[in-house]
Amino acid sequence: MDIYSPLRSTYGSNPTESLLSRPPRRHARRMALFLVLNAVAIGVMFAMGVVMHTSMTRYDTALAHVQAQHTSLQATALKLEEASGLLKAVDITDKIPQSHAEAPAPASLEAQLAELRRMTTILEAMPHAMLPTKFTAKYITPHKNQVRRGTCWDFATISYLEWSYRQHGVTKGFLHEDAYVALSEQAYGTRVINLCAGPISSPQQVVCRVAGDEFWNNSTEGGESSALFYLEDGLKDAILPEAVCPYIGDHGPNDTVCDGMDAALRTNPIRFEMKRMYTYYDDMTAKRELVKQGAALDLSTSIASVTHYYPCIDAFYDAAHCAPSSCTLCPASLTQTTCCVPQFSIKAINMEGEYLHDHSMTYLGGHGMLMVGYNDAFLTQDGYTGGFILKNSWADGPTQGSHSIKWWLQDISDWEERILCPNSHSPMNYYACGNAAVAVNNATPSPKWHAGFAPCMEPKIEMFANVSKQPLHLDCTAAMCSANATYFVKNSTDYGDKMYKFCLWELDSATNATRDLCLKPNRLDGIAKELTPRVAYPNDPDLCGFYFMPYETLRAYNARYKGLRIHSFDMTWADSSYVANKAKFPQYDYTLLEASTKKQRRADFPGPFPFAEHINFHKT
């Protein structure tokens, strides 16, 4: 190699010169060579040491980073559940290395937003299995009723705006946590219809011409929540408080009447800005976005109606149910051979507000609601596990009920829920008594109390029914019933195909004669039309009005009918939009806003018994 060539040249330059003739020179050269080789070796070893140290340092850093990420993911999940109100604060600092546990909590709003963005980035990469098993957004406003109009899109949009306005106001300190502003569906629908008007080729008509909708045609019967984004430029200063004009529940020429709207718009303090709209098309993404954003989402989905079948037997041959001429083969899912069709076009939803689907469903139409949360573990009466909690715009009444958010989250007992949302018209909530082993014969009333009926007249039974908010005394309008009698539920049994058979005790008010009888099997809403409570406890309008859509049902609707769209809107509200800041904006009139600011009642129970409290006994 090149390093040896100078020695070779020197040693061979003079043939008469021997190795011993100049020993000092040769020794010096050998020493120099030795030192050079050692220096190179030391340098190589030093370099290897540096590389190994750097690698170990990087490994330690990477390991610490992975551990920190793992801990952060756990902490994020805990924080998310804590933020939703589903979990009390958990101290995990003893599980975190000291270097990661001493980070100071962000104090400023900017620091909090930065932390939120960081957590959002982590959450976007988080597997769905690490999402909370249940979640709901905060600051959801009370339910409202669209009555007999096709304005679900209007109510869903206003529900989203009320939530967004409230969430922004509480976060900025402009609203108390229990305060909210009711916004006007009547004014919003009217404004959207006006903005949609124009020639067929105009941009606004392109936005508003959606198959199945009518809001392009000067009608509120069918519209889209996405209009909030597409028509934002005409809506950003046109959201008005509820007090501006009343909502008109009957469909007709007054759909777009809002007499105070034009004057209110001139001094309206409410302003919003929107950066963009996000749209999702599956339930898994919707779950992630609910948690990631800590926000409500706007849902548009197809819904269905279902048909139910009776067996073709003599007991059901009457005009209200079946006739021999209507008998046909039963669906494969039923055990009977021949069936008749007793009812048609029944919404695929039960009296508890739980959506359902089955083999017989047909398309009913599109519907808009506010998606406020989910529960992976909730089991519906029809056997579906897990689904979304939805704020609907349908009224509670004789054939339809609803529940509170806490019920769908399984955060309260059934007794506590009956205090909030008793759903008194649902036959499943009637208080049963006298369920002795007595054969039902629909016989002529006995002149004295039947022994099996006696418990229904005990004072404690009436007390139990009252304290649990369950109707005990009933009226019956079925053909086999008497107008002069009082009825009590003896028992109910599942008849199949989502039908029930209710057996009753009858007490003649004049003679005290009693008998037992059974109604023909029917769906619960059919039973509710024949059997009504003497005393019906009302649902709390501040807390009820929420429905449950199983994941499986939402997928079934979308698979067969399509039309699933879930929106979120990236928007902010101007400071002028809040009464708390009215002194800073004298150019605006806050009268309507003040009149529409309300307080939402809360219901907090210390345990499973709604009327019980912790008692402190004092020794004497």
Coordinates of C-alpha atoms in Angstrom, one line a residue:
M1 CA 0.0 0.0 0.0
D2 CA 1.1 3.6 -0.4
I3 CA 2.0 4.0 3.3
Y4 CA 5.0 1.5 2.8
S5 CA 6.4 2.8 -0.5
P6 CA 8.8 5.5 1.0
L7 CA 10.5 2.8 3.2
R8 CA 11.0 0.6 0.2
S9 CA 12.5 3.4 -1.9
T10 CA 14.9 4.4 0.9
Y11 CA 16.0 0.9 1.7
G12 CA 16.9 0.1 -1.9
S13 CA 18.4 3.3 -3.0
N14 CA 22.1 2.4 -2.2
P15 CA 23.1 -1.4 -2.7
T16 CA 26.2 -1.0 -0.6
E17 CA 24.2 0.2 2.4
S18 CA 23.2 -2.5 5.0
L19 CA 20.4 -2.4 7.6
L20 CA 23.0 -1.8 10.4
S21 CA 24.9 1.0 8.8
R22 CA 22.1 3.6 9.7
P23 CA 20.1 2.2 12.6
P24 CA 18.8 5.4 14.1
R25 CA 17.1 6.5 10.9
R26 CA 15.4 3.1 10.4
H27 CA 14.2 3.0 14.0
A28 CA 12.7 6.5 13.8
R29 CA 10.8 5.6 10.7
R30 CA 9.5 2.4 12.3
M31 CA 8.4 4.3 15.3
A32 CA 6.7 6.9 13.1
L33 CA 4.8 4.1 11.3
F34 CA 3.8 2.5 14.6
L35 CA 2.5 5.8 16.0
V36 CA 0.6 6.5 12.8
L37 CA -1.1 3.0 12.9
N38 CA -1.9 3.5 16.6
A39 CA -3.4 6.9 16.0
V40 CA -5.6 5.5 13.2
A41 CA -6.7 2.7 15.4
I42 CA -7.5 5.0 18.3
G43 CA -9.4 7.3 15.9
V44 CA -11.4 4.4 14.6
M45 CA -12.2 3.2 18.1
F46 CA -13.1 6.7 19.2
A47 CA -15.4 7.1 16.2
M48 CA -17.1 3.8 17.0
G49 CA -17.6 4.8 20.6
V50 CA -19.2 8.1 19.5
V51 CA -21.5 6.3 17.1
M52 CA -22.4 3.7 19.7
H53 CA -23.1 6.4 22.3
T54 CA -25.1 8.4 19.8
S55 CA -27.1 5.3 18.8
M56 CA -27.8 4.5 22.5
T57 CA -28.8 8.1 23.1
R58 CA -31.1 8.0 20.1
Y59 CA -32.5 4.7 21.2
D60 CA -33.1 6.1 24.7
T61 CA -34.7 9.2 23.2
A62 CA -36.9 7.1 20.9
L63 CA -37.9 4.8 23.7
A64 CA -38.8 7.7 25.9
H65 CA -40.7 9.2 23.0
V66 CA -42.7 6.0 22.5
Q67 CA -43.4 5.8 26.2
A68 CA -44.5 9.4 26.3
Q69 CA -46.7 8.8 23.3
H70 CA -48.2 5.8 25.0
T71 CA -48.8 7.7 28.2
S72 CA -50.2 10.6 26.2
L73 CA -52.7 8.4 24.4
Q74 CA -53.9 7.0 27.7
A75 CA -54.1 10.5 29.2
T76 CA -55.9 11.8 26.1
A77 CA -58.5 9.1 26.4
L78 CA -59.0 9.9 30.1
K79 CA -59.1 13.7 29.4
L80 CA -61.7 13.1 26.6
E81 CA -63.9 11.1 28.9
E82 CA -63.4 13.6 31.7
A83 CA -64.3 16.5 29.3
S84 CA -67.5 14.7 28.3
G85 CA -68.5 14.5 32.0
L86 CA -68.4 10.7 31.9
L87 CA -65.4 10.2 34.1
K88 CA -64.1 12.0 37.1
A89 CA -60.6 13.4 37.0
V90 CA -57.9 10.7 37.3
D91 CA -54.4 11.5 38.5
I92 CA -52.0 9.5 36.4
T93 CA -48.8 11.4 37.2
D94 CA -47.5 8.6 39.4
K95 CA -47.5 6.5 36.3
I96 CA -45.6 9.1 34.2
P97 CA -41.8 9.6 34.3
Q98 CA -40.9 12.7 36.2
S99 CA -39.6 14.4 33.2
H100 CA -43.0 14.2 31.6
A101 CA -45.1 14.8 34.7
E102 CA -43.8 18.2 35.5
A103 CA -45.1 20.0 32.5
P104 CA -47.1 22.9 33.7
A105 CA -50.8 23.1 32.8
P106 CA -51.5 25.6 30.1
A107 CA -53.1 28.7 31.5
S108 CA -53.8 31.0 28.5
L109 CA -56.5 30.4 25.9
E110 CA -53.8 30.2 23.2
A111 CA -51.9 27.5 25.2
Q112 CA -55.2 25.6 25.7
L113 CA -55.9 25.7 22.0
A114 CA -52.4 24.5 21.2
E115 CA -52.8 21.6 23.6
L116 CA -56.2 20.8 22.0
R117 CA -54.6 20.7 18.6
R118 CA -51.9 18.4 19.9
M119 CA -54.4 16.1 21.4
T120 CA -56.4 16.2 18.2
T121 CA -53.4 15.1 16.2
I122 CA -52.8 12.2 18.6
L123 CA -56.5 11.3 18.4
E124 CA -56.6 11.2 14.6
A125 CA -54.0 8.4 14.7
M126 CA -55.7 6.6 17.6
P127 CA -57.3 3.2 16.8
H128 CA -61.1 3.2 17.1
A129 CA -60.7 0.6 19.8
M130 CA -59.2 3.3 22.0
L131 CA -62.2 5.6 21.7
P132 CA -64.3 5.9 24.9
T133 CA -67.1 3.3 25.0
K134 CA -69.6 6.2 25.4
F135 CA -69.5 9.9 24.8
T136 CA -71.7 12.9 24.5
A137 CA -71.0 16.6 23.6
K138 CA -71.7 19.2 26.2
Y139 CA -74.1 22.2 25.9
I140 CA -76.8 20.5 23.9
T141 CA -79.9 22.7 24.0
P142 CA -83.5 21.4 24.7
H143 CA -85.6 19.6 22.1
K144 CA -88.2 21.4 20.0
N145 CA -91.2 20.2 17.9
Q146 CA -91.5 20.6 14.2
V147 CA -95.2 19.6 14.5
R148 CA -96.7 18.6 11.1
R149 CA -94.2 20.2 8.7
G150 CA -91.3 18.8 6.8
T151 CA -88.8 21.0 8.5
C152 CA -86.5 18.5 10.1
W153 CA -83.6 20.0 8.2
D154 CA -84.4 23.4 9.6
F155 CA -84.6 22.1 13.2
A156 CA -81.5 20.0 12.8
T157 CA -79.6 23.1 11.5
I158 CA -80.9 25.4 14.3
S159 CA -80.0 22.7 16.9
Y160 CA -76.4 22.7 15.6
L161 CA -76.3 26.5 15.6
E162 CA -77.7 26.7 19.2
W163 CA -75.1 24.2 20.4
S164 CA -72.3 25.9 18.6
Y165 CA -73.4 29.4 19.9
R166 CA -73.7 28.1 23.4
Q167 CA -70.4 26.2 23.4
H168 CA -68.5 29.2 22.0
G169 CA -70.2 31.5 24.5
V170 CA -69.5 29.4 27.6
T171 CA -65.9 28.9 26.5
K172 CA -65.3 32.6 26.0
G173 CA -67.1 33.4 29.3
F174 CA -70.1 35.2 27.6
L175 CA -72.7 32.6 28.8
H176 CA -73.3 30.7 32.0
E177 CA -73.1 27.0 31.6
D178 CA -76.8 26.5 32.3
A179 CA -77.8 29.4 29.9
Y180 CA -78.7 29.1 26.2
V181 CA -80.3 31.1 23.4
A182 CA -83.2 29.7 21.5
L183 CA -82.9 30.6 17.8
S184 CA -85.7 30.9 15.4
E185 CA -86.5 28.0 13.0
Q186 CA -89.3 30.1 11.4
A187 CA -86.9 32.9 10.5
Y188 CA -84.1 30.5 9.4
G189 CA -86.4 28.6 7.1
T190 CA -87.8 31.8 5.6
R191 CA -84.4 33.2 5.0
V192 CA -83.1 30.0 3.3
I193 CA -86.2 29.9 1.0
N194 CA -85.6 33.6 0.0
L195 CA -81.9 32.9 -0.7
C196 CA -82.8 29.9 -2.9
A197 CA -85.1 31.9 -5.1
G198 CA -83.8 32.7 -8.6
P199 CA -83.6 31.5 -12.2
I200 CA -83.0 27.8 -12.8
S201 CA -79.5 28.3 -13.9
S202 CA -78.5 30.6 -10.9
P203 CA -75.9 29.3 -8.4
Q204 CA -78.4 29.4 -5.6
Q205 CA -80.8 27.1 -7.5
V206 CA -78.0 24.7 -8.2
V207 CA -77.4 24.5 -4.4
C208 CA -81.0 24.2 -3.5
R209 CA -82.2 21.7 -6.2
V210 CA -81.7 18.4 -4.4
A211 CA -83.7 15.3 -5.3
G212 CA -86.7 14.9 -2.9
D213 CA -86.4 18.5 -1.5
E214 CA -88.7 21.4 -2.1
F215 CA -86.8 24.4 -0.6
W216 CA -85.8 25.4 -4.2
N217 CA -89.5 25.8 -4.9
N218 CA -90.5 28.3 -2.3
S219 CA -91.4 25.6 0.2
T220 CA -89.9 24.5 3.5
E221 CA -91.1 20.9 2.9
G222 CA -87.7 19.3 2.6
G223 CA -84.3 20.9 2.7
E224 CA -80.7 20.4 3.5
S225 CA -78.5 21.3 6.5
S226 CA -75.6 21.8 4.2
A227 CA -77.3 25.0 3.0
L228 CA -75.8 26.6 6.1
F229 CA -72.4 26.3 4.3
Y230 CA -73.4 26.9 0.7
L231 CA -75.5 29.9 1.5
E232 CA -73.3 31.2 4.3
D233 CA -72.8 34.7 2.7
G234 CA -76.5 35.3 3.0
L235 CA -76.9 33.7 6.5
K236 CA -73.9 34.9 8.5
D237 CA -75.7 37.9 9.8
A238 CA -79.3 36.5 9.5
I239 CA -79.6 34.1 12.4
L240 CA -82.3 35.5 14.6
P241 CA -83.5 34.7 18.1
E242 CA -86.7 32.7 18.6
A243 CA -88.6 35.8 19.9
V244 CA -88.5 37.4 16.5
C245 CA -91.6 35.5 15.3
P246 CA -93.5 32.3 16.3
Y247 CA -93.0 29.0 14.6
I248 CA -96.1 28.0 12.6
G249 CA -96.7 24.3 12.9
D250 CA -99.2 23.7 10.1
H251 CA -98.0 23.3 6.6
G252 CA -99.5 25.9 4.2
P253 CA -99.1 29.5 2.9
N254 CA -97.7 30.7 6.2
D255 CA -94.6 28.5 6.0
T256 CA -92.4 31.6 5.2
V257 CA -94.2 34.2 7.3
C258 CA -92.0 35.9 9.8
D259 CA -93.4 39.4 10.3
G260 CA -90.6 40.8 12.4
M261 CA -87.7 39.4 10.4
D262 CA -86.8 42.3 8.1
A263 CA -86.7 44.9 10.9
A264 CA -84.8 42.6 13.2
L265 CA -82.1 42.0 10.6
R266 CA -81.2 45.6 10.4
T267 CA -80.0 45.7 14.0
N268 CA -79.3 42.0 14.6
P269 CA -76.1 41.5 16.7
I270 CA -75.7 37.8 15.9
R271 CA -72.8 37.2 13.5
F272 CA -70.8 34.1 12.6
E273 CA -68.0 33.2 10.3
M274 CA -67.5 29.8 8.7
K275 CA -64.1 28.4 7.5
R276 CA -65.4 25.2 5.9
M277 CA -67.8 22.3 6.2
Y278 CA -66.7 18.7 6.8
T279 CA -68.8 15.8 5.7
Y280 CA -68.5 12.2 6.8
Y281 CA -70.2 9.1 5.3
D282 CA -69.9 6.3 7.8
D283 CA -70.6 5.7 11.5
M284 CA -67.0 4.9 12.5
T285 CA -65.7 8.2 11.3
A286 CA -68.7 10.0 13.0
K287 CA -67.8 8.4 16.3
R288 CA -64.2 9.5 16.0
E289 CA -65.2 13.1 15.1
L290 CA -67.7 13.3 17.9
V291 CA -64.8 12.6 20.4
K292 CA -62.1 14.5 18.5
Q293 CA -64.1 17.7 18.1
G294 CA -66.0 17.3 21.4
A295 CA -68.9 18.5 19.2
A296 CA -72.4 17.7 18.1
L297 CA -72.7 16.7 14.4
D298 CA -75.5 17.3 11.9
L299 CA -77.1 14.0 10.6
S300 CA -79.0 13.4 7.4
T301 CA -80.2 9.9 6.9
S302 CA -82.9 7.8 5.2
I303 CA -85.5 6.2 7.6
A304 CA -87.9 3.4 7.0
S305 CA -91.4 2.1 7.7
V306 CA -92.1 -1.5 8.6
T307 CA -95.0 -4.0 8.2
H308 CA -96.0 -6.6 10.7
Y309 CA -97.8 -9.8 10.3
Y310 CA -100.6 -11.7 12.2
P311 CA -101.2 -15.4 11.8
C312 CA -104.2 -16.2 9.7
I313 CA -106.5 -17.6 12.4
D314 CA -110.1 -16.8 13.3
A315 CA -109.2 -14.7 16.3
F316 CA -107.9 -11.9 14.0
Y317 CA -110.6 -11.9 11.4
D318 CA -112.0 -8.4 11.8
A319 CA -111.8 -5.2 9.7
A320 CA -109.2 -3.6 11.9
H321 CA -106.7 -6.4 11.5
C322 CA -107.2 -9.2 9.0
A323 CA -109.6 -10.8 6.6
P324 CA -109.3 -14.3 5.0
S325 CA -108.8 -12.7 1.6
S326 CA -105.6 -11.0 2.8
C327 CA -103.9 -14.2 3.9
T328 CA -100.6 -15.0 2.3
L329 CA -97.4 -16.9 3.1
C330 CA -95.5 -15.6 6.1
P331 CA -92.0 -14.1 5.8
A332 CA -89.3 -16.7 6.3
S333 CA -88.3 -15.2 9.6
L334 CA -91.7 -16.1 11.2
T335 CA -92.8 -19.5 12.4
Q336 CA -96.4 -19.3 11.1
T337 CA -97.4 -20.7 7.8
T338 CA -99.9 -18.1 6.6
C339 CA -100.2 -14.5 7.7
C340 CA -102.2 -11.4 7.2
V341 CA -101.0 -7.8 7.2
P342 CA -102.6 -5.9 10.0
Q343 CA -101.0 -2.4 9.6
F344 CA -99.0 -0.5 7.0
S345 CA -96.5 2.3 6.9
I346 CA -95.6 2.3 10.5
K347 CA -92.4 4.2 11.2
A348 CA -89.5 1.9 12.1
I349 CA -89.2 3.2 15.6
N350 CA -90.6 2.0 18.9
M351 CA -92.3 4.0 21.6
E352 CA -89.1 4.5 23.5
G353 CA -87.5 6.4 20.7
E354 CA -85.3 3.5 19.4
Y355 CA -84.9 3.1 15.7
L356 CA -85.1 -0.4 14.2
H357 CA -84.9 -2.3 10.9
D358 CA -86.1 -5.6 9.6
H359 CA -86.8 -7.7 6.5
S360 CA -90.1 -5.9 5.8
M361 CA -88.9 -2.3 5.9
T362 CA -89.7 0.1 3.1
Y363 CA -88.3 3.6 2.4
L364 CA -90.2 6.3 4.3
G365 CA -88.1 9.3 3.5
G366 CA -85.1 11.4 4.6
H367 CA -84.8 12.9 8.1
G368 CA -82.4 15.3 9.7
M369 CA -81.4 15.2 13.4
L370 CA -78.5 16.4 15.6
M371 CA -76.0 13.7 16.6
V372 CA -75.0 14.4 20.1
G373 CA -73.1 11.2 21.2
Y374 CA -73.0 7.5 21.3
N375 CA -73.0 4.4 23.6
D376 CA -71.4 1.2 22.4
A377 CA -73.0 -0.9 25.1
F378 CA -76.7 0.2 25.1
L379 CA -79.0 -2.7 24.2
T380 CA -82.4 -1.7 22.6
Q381 CA -85.7 -3.5 23.2
D382 CA -85.3 -5.0 19.7
G383 CA -81.9 -6.5 20.5
Y384 CA -79.5 -4.1 18.8
T385 CA -76.3 -3.2 20.8
G386 CA -74.6 0.2 20.4
G387 CA -75.6 3.3 18.6
F388 CA -75.9 7.0 18.3
I389 CA -77.8 9.4 20.6
L390 CA -79.8 11.8 18.5
K391 CA -81.7 15.0 19.3
N392 CA -84.9 14.7 17.3
S393 CA -87.7 17.2 16.5
W394 CA -90.7 15.1 17.0
A395 CA -93.2 15.6 19.9
D396 CA -93.8 13.1 22.7
G397 CA -97.4 11.9 22.7
P398 CA -99.8 9.0 22.9
T399 CA -97.9 6.8 20.5
Q400 CA -94.4 8.2 20.7
G401 CA -91.9 8.7 23.5
S402 CA -88.3 9.7 24.0
H403 CA -85.5 9.8 26.6
S404 CA -82.8 11.9 28.2
I405 CA -79.2 11.8 27.2
K406 CA -78.2 10.4 30.5
W407 CA -80.6 7.4 29.9
W408 CA -78.9 6.5 26.6
L409 CA -75.5 6.9 28.3
Q410 CA -76.7 4.5 31.0
D411 CA -75.7 7.1 33.6
I412 CA -79.0 7.0 35.6
S413 CA -81.3 4.3 36.8
D414 CA -84.6 3.4 35.2
W415 CA -86.5 5.0 38.2
E416 CA -84.6 8.2 37.8
E417 CA -85.3 8.2 34.1
R418 CA -89.0 7.9 34.8
I419 CA -88.8 11.0 36.9
L420 CA -87.4 12.9 33.9
C421 CA -89.0 11.1 30.9
P422 CA -91.7 8.8 32.2
N423 CA -93.2 8.0 28.7
S424 CA -96.5 7.4 30.4
H425 CA -98.3 6.4 27.2
S426 CA -96.1 3.4 26.5
P427 CA -97.8 0.2 27.7
M428 CA -94.5 -1.2 28.8
N429 CA -94.4 1.6 31.5
Y430 CA -97.9 0.8 33.0
Y431 CA -97.7 -0.6 36.6
A432 CA -98.7 -4.3 36.6
C433 CA -100.6 -5.9 39.5
G434 CA -102.5 -9.0 40.4
N435 CA -100.3 -11.3 38.2
A436 CA -101.5 -14.5 39.8
A437 CA -101.8 -17.8 38.0
V438 CA -105.4 -17.3 37.0
A439 CA -106.8 -18.6 33.7
V440 CA -107.9 -15.9 31.3
N441 CA -111.4 -16.6 30.0
N442 CA -112.8 -13.1 29.0
A443 CA -115.9 -14.3 31.0
T444 CA -118.8 -12.4 32.4
P445 CA -117.7 -10.2 35.3
S446 CA -117.9 -11.8 38.8
P447 CA -120.2 -9.9 41.2
K448 CA -117.4 -9.7 43.7
W449 CA -113.6 -9.1 43.5
H450 CA -111.7 -12.0 42.0
A451 CA -109.0 -13.2 44.4
G452 CA -106.3 -12.6 41.8
F453 CA -107.4 -8.9 41.4
A454 CA -107.3 -8.1 45.1
P455 CA -103.6 -6.9 45.2
C456 CA -104.5 -4.1 42.6
M457 CA -106.7 -2.4 45.2
E458 CA -104.1 -2.4 48.0
P459 CA -103.1 1.1 49.1
K460 CA -99.4 0.2 48.9
I461 CA -99.8 -0.7 45.2
E462 CA -101.2 2.7 44.4
M463 CA -98.3 4.3 46.4
F464 CA -95.7 2.2 44.5
A465 CA -97.2 3.2 41.2
N466 CA -97.3 6.9 42.1
V467 CA -93.7 7.1 43.5
S468 CA -92.3 5.3 40.5
K469 CA -94.3 7.5 38.0
Q470 CA -96.1 4.5 36.4
P471 CA -99.8 4.7 35.4
L472 CA -101.9 2.2 37.3
H473 CA -105.5 3.1 36.4
L474 CA -106.3 2.7 32.7
D475 CA -109.2 3.3 30.2
C476 CA -109.8 0.8 27.4
T477 CA -111.4 1.5 24.1
A478 CA -111.1 -2.0 22.6
A479 CA -114.3 -3.6 21.4
M480 CA -114.2 -6.1 24.3
C481 CA -113.9 -3.3 26.9
S482 CA -116.4 -1.3 28.8
A483 CA -116.6 2.5 29.0
N484 CA -117.7 2.3 32.6
A485 CA -114.8 0.2 33.8
T486 CA -111.3 0.8 35.1
Y487 CA -108.5 -1.4 33.8
F488 CA -105.3 -2.7 35.3
V489 CA -102.4 -4.4 33.6
K490 CA -102.1 -8.0 34.8
N491 CA -99.1 -9.0 32.5
S492 CA -97.7 -8.7 29.0
T493 CA -95.9 -11.3 26.9
D494 CA -93.9 -11.1 23.7
Y495 CA -96.0 -12.4 20.8
G496 CA -93.4 -12.2 18.0
D497 CA -92.7 -9.8 15.2
K498 CA -92.4 -6.9 17.6
M499 CA -95.9 -7.5 19.0
Y500 CA -97.2 -8.0 22.5
K501 CA -100.1 -9.5 24.2
F502 CA -101.5 -7.6 27.2
C503 CA -103.8 -9.2 29.7
L504 CA -105.9 -7.0 32.0
W505 CA -108.1 -6.9 35.0
E506 CA -111.4 -5.1 34.6
L507 CA -113.2 -3.4 37.5
D508 CA -116.7 -2.2 36.9
S509 CA -117.0 1.2 38.6
A510 CA -120.7 0.8 39.5
T511 CA -120.9 -2.8 40.7
N512 CA -117.3 -3.5 41.7
A513 CA -117.6 -6.7 39.5
T514 CA -114.3 -7.9 38.1
R515 CA -113.0 -10.1 35.3
D516 CA -109.8 -10.8 33.5
L517 CA -109.3 -10.5 29.7
C518 CA -106.6 -10.2 27.1
L519 CA -106.3 -7.8 24.2
K520 CA -105.4 -9.0 20.7
P521 CA -101.7 -9.0 20.1
N522 CA -100.4 -5.8 18.6
R523 CA -97.5 -3.4 18.4
L524 CA -97.0 -1.2 21.4
D525 CA -98.3 1.9 19.6
G526 CA -101.4 -0.2 18.7
I527 CA -101.9 -1.2 22.3
A528 CA -101.5 2.4 23.3
K529 CA -104.4 3.4 21.1
E530 CA -106.7 1.0 22.9
L531 CA -105.3 1.4 26.5
T532 CA -104.7 4.8 27.9
P533 CA -103.7 6.0 31.4
R534 CA -106.0 8.0 33.6
V535 CA -103.0 10.0 34.8
A536 CA -100.2 10.6 32.4
Y537 CA -96.9 12.1 33.7
P538 CA -95.3 14.6 31.3
N539 CA -91.8 14.3 29.9
D540 CA -89.4 17.1 31.0
P541 CA -89.1 19.4 27.9
D542 CA -85.6 20.5 29.1
L543 CA -84.2 17.0 29.2
C544 CA -86.2 14.6 27.0
G545 CA -86.6 14.5 23.2
F546 CA -83.5 12.3 22.5
Y547 CA -83.6 9.1 20.4
F548 CA -81.3 6.2 19.7
M549 CA -80.1 4.9 16.3
P550 CA -78.3 1.6 16.5
Y551 CA -75.1 1.4 14.4
E552 CA -76.6 -1.7 12.6
T553 CA -79.8 0.2 11.8
L554 CA -78.0 3.2 10.4
R555 CA -75.9 0.9 8.2
A556 CA -78.9 -1.0 7.0
Y557 CA -80.7 2.2 6.0
N558 CA -77.7 3.5 4.2
A559 CA -77.0 0.2 2.5
R560 CA -80.5 -0.1 1.1
Y561 CA -81.6 3.5 0.6
K562 CA -78.3 5.5 0.6
G563 CA -78.4 9.2 1.7
L564 CA -76.2 9.2 4.8
R565 CA -74.4 12.5 5.3
I566 CA -72.9 13.7 8.6
H567 CA -71.8 17.4 8.7
S568 CA -69.6 19.5 11.0
F569 CA -69.0 23.2 10.5
D570 CA -65.8 25.0 11.4
M571 CA -67.4 28.3 12.6
T572 CA -66.9 31.1 15.1
W573 CA -69.2 33.7 16.6
A574 CA -68.6 37.4 16.8
D575 CA -68.4 38.9 20.3
S576 CA -71.3 41.1 19.4
S577 CA -73.5 38.0 19.3
Y578 CA -73.8 37.8 23.1
V579 CA -75.8 39.9 25.5
A580 CA -72.8 40.1 27.8
N581 CA -71.1 42.4 25.4
K582 CA -74.0 44.6 24.4
A583 CA -72.3 47.7 26.0
K584 CA -69.5 47.4 23.4
F585 CA -71.9 47.4 20.5
P586 CA -74.5 50.2 20.9
Q587 CA -75.4 50.0 17.2
Y588 CA -77.3 46.7 17.7
D589 CA -80.6 45.9 19.4
Y590 CA -80.4 43.1 22.0
T591 CA -84.1 43.1 23.0
L592 CA -84.9 39.9 21.1
L593 CA -81.7 38.2 22.2
E594 CA -82.4 38.9 25.8
A595 CA -86.0 37.6 25.4
S596 CA -84.7 34.4 23.9
T597 CA -82.0 33.7 26.5
K598 CA -83.2 30.8 28.7
K599 CA -81.9 28.6 31.5
Q600 CA -81.8 24.8 31.1
R601 CA -82.8 22.7 34.0
R602 CA -80.3 20.1 35.2
A603 CA -81.0 16.8 36.9
D604 CA -78.4 15.4 39.2
F605 CA -79.2 12.4 41.4
P606 CA -77.0 11.3 44.3
G607 CA -77.8 7.6 43.8
P608 CA -80.3 5.2 42.0
F609 CA -83.3 6.4 44.1
P610 CA -84.4 9.8 42.8
F611 CA -86.1 11.1 46.0
A612 CA -83.5 9.8 48.5
E613 CA -80.8 11.9 50.0
H614 CA -77.9 11.2 52.3
I615 CA -79.1 11.7 55.9
N616 CA -77.0 13.0 58.7
F617 CA -78.2 11.7 62.1
H618 CA -77.3 13.8 65.1
K619 CA -76.7 12.1 68.4
T620 CA -78.6 13.6 71.3

